[in-house]
């Protein structure tokens, strides 16, 4: 069974950079797209971006100027960097695998990590 | 900035059938497959439907999906109390070159 686990800081100061890592166990990172999704408290889901195991990326246009997603095949993990954080970036951040042929079937998810932006 | 529109709420009594719509456009649902997710409070979303109408292993056949043109629909038949949750649709959008989630629908079991 594939498992994903997010790790990183729970509290980030305004203007700083958020760095999160998603560790994948029980399966290989190869041949899949891997995603970051976030959910502000009490609000809906927002897709942040994805990365193919080879390194190709796609980003949400509204976040593209501040986001970088990278992959480390040797560690079977991928990472999110979100720069210039503001209070509006406070959210639960999830990582997820795009299975079933990469057609949006996000079949495995991490538990999510709440990141709060505050001084 | 979601471009997929869902009704904010839906409800039904146990045993009833509930349908949730997801309205998009020619650049997303009109071109690409739709997925549906269930999210209970405090938990990560769970995949219910992929590629418009396919159910992953372990998802009860009470859940079914369909797509026509630029709209998709999730139906829950034989509604159960454990179905009370938020439901989201998802599709790739060729204009923004990325995925877009629906606005979400809260299902209440009366």
Coordinates of C-alpha atoms in Angstrom, one line a residue:
Chain A
X1 CA 0.0 0.0 0.0
X2 CA 1.4 3.4 -1.1
X3 CA 1.7 5.9 1.7
X4 CA 2.5 9.6 1.5
X5 CA 3.7 11.8 4.4
X6 CA 4.2 15.5 4.4
X7 CA 6.9 17.0 6.6
X8 CA 8.0 20.6 7.3
X9 CA 7.4 23.6 9.5
X10 CA 3.9 24.3 10.9
X11 CA 4.6 28.0 11.4
X12 CA 6.1 30.3 8.8
X13 CA 6.6 34.1 9.2
X14 CA 5.2 36.5 6.6
X15 CA 7.5 37.0 3.6
X16 CA 9.4 33.8 4.3
X17 CA 9.6 30.6 2.2
X18 CA 7.6 27.5 3.0
X19 CA 9.5 24.3 2.3
X20 CA 7.5 21.0 2.5
X21 CA 8.6 17.5 1.6
X22 CA 6.4 14.5 0.7
X23 CA 7.9 11.1 1.4
X24 CA 6.5 8.2 -0.6
X25 CA 6.7 4.7 0.8
X26 CA 5.3 1.3 -0.4
X27 CA 5.7 2.2 -4.0
X28 CA 8.0 3.9 -6.5
X29 CA 7.9 7.5 -7.5
X30 CA 8.6 6.5 -11.1
X31 CA 6.0 6.7 -13.8
X32 CA 3.6 9.0 -11.9
X33 CA 2.7 12.6 -11.5
X34 CA 2.9 13.9 -7.9
X35 CA 0.8 16.8 -6.7
X36 CA 0.6 19.4 -4.1
X37 CA -2.9 20.6 -3.0
X38 CA -3.9 23.0 -0.3
X39 CA -7.1 23.9 1.6
X40 CA -7.4 27.1 3.7
X41 CA -9.4 26.6 6.9
X42 CA -13.1 26.2 6.1
X43 CA -12.6 26.6 2.4
X44 CA -12.3 24.4 -0.7
X45 CA -9.4 22.5 -2.3
X46 CA -6.8 24.4 -4.5
X47 CA -4.4 22.6 -6.8
X48 CA -0.9 24.0 -6.4
X49 CA 1.0 22.1 -9.0
X50 CA 2.5 18.8 -10.0
X51 CA 5.8 17.1 -11.0
X52 CA 6.5 14.0 -13.1
X53 CA 9.2 11.7 -11.8
X54 CA 11.4 13.0 -14.6
X55 CA 11.1 16.5 -13.4
X56 CA 8.5 18.1 -15.7
X57 CA 6.3 20.5 -13.8
X58 CA 2.9 22.2 -14.1
X59 CA 1.8 25.0 -11.7
X60 CA -1.4 26.8 -10.9
X61 CA -1.1 30.1 -12.8
X62 CA -2.2 32.1 -9.6
X63 CA 0.9 30.7 -7.8
X64 CA 3.4 30.1 -10.6
X65 CA 5.5 33.2 -9.7
X66 CA 6.1 31.9 -6.2
X67 CA 6.2 28.1 -6.5
X68 CA 8.8 25.5 -7.2
X69 CA 8.2 21.8 -7.0
X70 CA 11.1 19.4 -7.2
X71 CA 11.7 15.6 -7.0
X72 CA 14.4 13.5 -5.5
X73 CA 14.2 10.0 -7.0
X74 CA 17.0 8.7 -4.8
X75 CA 15.0 9.4 -1.7
X76 CA 11.6 8.7 -3.3
X77 CA 10.2 12.1 -2.3
X78 CA 9.2 15.4 -3.8
X79 CA 9.1 18.9 -2.4
X80 CA 7.3 22.2 -2.5
X81 CA 8.8 25.6 -2.0
X82 CA 6.4 28.6 -1.8
X83 CA 8.0 32.0 -1.5
X84 CA 6.8 35.3 0.0
X85 CA 4.3 33.7 2.2
X86 CA 1.3 35.8 3.5
X87 CA -1.6 35.1 5.8
X88 CA -3.6 34.1 2.7
X89 CA -1.3 31.0 2.4
X90 CA -2.4 29.6 5.7
X91 CA -3.8 26.2 4.8
X92 CA -3.6 22.5 5.2
X93 CA -1.1 21.3 2.6
X94 CA -1.6 17.9 1.0
X95 CA 0.5 15.8 -1.3
X96 CA -1.1 13.3 -3.6
X97 CA -0.3 10.8 -6.3
X98 CA -2.0 11.1 -9.7
X99 CA -2.7 7.4 -10.5
X100 CA -4.9 5.7 -13.1
X101 CA -3.0 7.0 -16.1
X102 CA -2.5 10.5 -14.8
X103 CA -6.1 11.5 -15.6
X104 CA -6.7 13.3 -12.3
X105 CA -7.3 10.1 -10.3
X106 CA -5.5 11.3 -7.2
X107 CA -5.6 7.9 -5.5
X108 CA -3.2 8.3 -2.6
X109 CA -3.0 11.3 -0.3
X110 CA -0.9 12.3 2.7
X111 CA -2.7 13.2 5.9
X112 CA -2.0 16.9 5.3
X113 CA -0.1 19.4 7.4
X114 CA -1.5 22.7 8.7
X115 CA 0.8 25.6 7.9
X116 CA 0.1 28.9 9.6
X117 CA 1.6 32.1 8.5
X118 CA 2.1 34.4 11.4
X119 CA 4.8 36.6 12.9
Chain B
X1 CA -10.6 31.0 -8.6
X2 CA -12.4 27.7 -9.3
X3 CA -13.8 27.4 -12.8
X4 CA -15.8 24.3 -11.9
X5 CA -19.2 25.2 -10.3
X6 CA -21.0 22.9 -7.8
X7 CA -24.1 23.6 -5.7
X8 CA -23.0 24.5 -2.2
X9 CA -25.2 22.0 -0.6
X10 CA -27.4 18.9 -1.1
X11 CA -29.3 16.7 1.2
X12 CA -31.4 13.6 1.5
X13 CA -32.9 11.1 3.9
X14 CA -31.3 7.6 4.4
X15 CA -32.0 5.4 1.4
X16 CA -32.6 8.3 -1.0
X17 CA -30.6 9.2 -4.1
X18 CA -28.7 12.4 -4.2
X19 CA -27.0 13.9 -7.3
X20 CA -24.3 16.6 -7.4
X21 CA -23.6 18.6 -10.5
X22 CA -20.2 20.0 -11.7
X23 CA -20.4 22.6 -14.4
X24 CA -17.4 23.5 -16.4
X25 CA -16.4 24.6 -19.9
X26 CA -15.0 23.4 -23.2
X27 CA -11.4 23.9 -21.9
X28 CA -11.8 21.5 -18.9
X29 CA -14.7 19.1 -18.6
X30 CA -15.5 19.4 -22.3
X31 CA -12.0 18.0 -23.1
X32 CA -10.8 16.1 -20.2
X33 CA -11.9 13.3 -17.7
X34 CA -13.5 14.2 -14.4
X35 CA -12.7 12.8 -11.0
X36 CA -14.7 13.1 -7.8
X37 CA -13.5 13.2 -4.2
X38 CA -15.2 12.8 -0.8
X39 CA -13.8 14.6 2.2
X40 CA -15.1 14.1 5.7
X41 CA -14.1 16.8 8.3
X42 CA -10.6 16.6 9.5
X43 CA -9.5 14.0 6.9
X44 CA -7.8 14.0 3.5
X45 CA -9.9 13.8 0.4
X46 CA -10.7 10.2 -0.8
X47 CA -11.0 9.3 -4.5
X48 CA -14.5 8.1 -5.4
X49 CA -14.6 8.3 -9.2
X50 CA -11.9 8.7 -11.9
X51 CA -12.1 9.1 -15.7
X52 CA -15.7 10.2 -15.4
X53 CA -17.3 7.0 -14.3
X54 CA -14.7 4.5 -13.0
X55 CA -14.7 3.5 -9.3
X56 CA -11.5 2.5 -7.6
X57 CA -11.4 -0.7 -5.7
X58 CA -13.1 -0.4 -2.4
X59 CA -15.5 2.4 -3.3
X60 CA -19.1 1.1 -3.0
X61 CA -21.2 0.9 -6.1
X62 CA -23.7 3.3 -4.6
X63 CA -21.4 6.0 -6.0
X64 CA -21.6 6.6 -9.7
X65 CA -20.3 9.3 -12.0
X66 CA -21.3 10.5 -15.5
X67 CA -20.3 13.3 -17.9
X68 CA -22.1 15.0 -20.7
X69 CA -20.6 17.9 -22.7
X70 CA -19.2 20.4 -20.3
X71 CA -20.9 19.0 -17.1
X72 CA -20.4 16.1 -14.9
X73 CA -22.5 14.5 -12.1
X74 CA -21.9 12.4 -9.1
X75 CA -24.8 10.3 -7.8
X76 CA -25.1 8.7 -4.4
X77 CA -27.9 6.0 -4.3
X78 CA -29.1 4.5 -1.1
X79 CA -27.8 7.4 0.9
X80 CA -26.2 6.5 4.3
X81 CA -25.3 8.5 7.3
X82 CA -21.6 8.0 6.6
X83 CA -22.0 9.7 3.2
X84 CA -22.3 13.0 5.0
X85 CA -19.2 14.9 3.8
X86 CA -18.0 17.5 1.3
X87 CA -17.7 16.4 -2.3
X88 CA -15.4 17.9 -5.0
X89 CA -15.0 17.4 -8.7
X90 CA -11.7 17.8 -10.5
X91 CA -10.6 18.2 -14.1
X92 CA -7.6 19.3 -16.1
X93 CA -8.0 22.7 -17.8
X94 CA -6.2 23.1 -21.1
X95 CA -6.3 26.9 -20.9
X96 CA -4.5 27.2 -17.5
X97 CA -2.6 24.0 -18.2
X98 CA -3.4 22.7 -14.8
X99 CA -6.0 21.0 -12.6
X100 CA -9.0 22.8 -11.3
X101 CA -11.2 21.7 -8.4
X102 CA -14.9 22.3 -8.1
X103 CA -16.3 24.7 -5.5
X104 CA -17.4 21.8 -3.4
X105 CA -20.8 20.5 -2.2
X106 CA -21.7 19.7 1.4
X107 CA -24.0 16.7 1.5
X108 CA -26.2 16.4 4.6
X109 CA -28.1 13.2 5.6
X110 CA -31.3 14.3 7.2

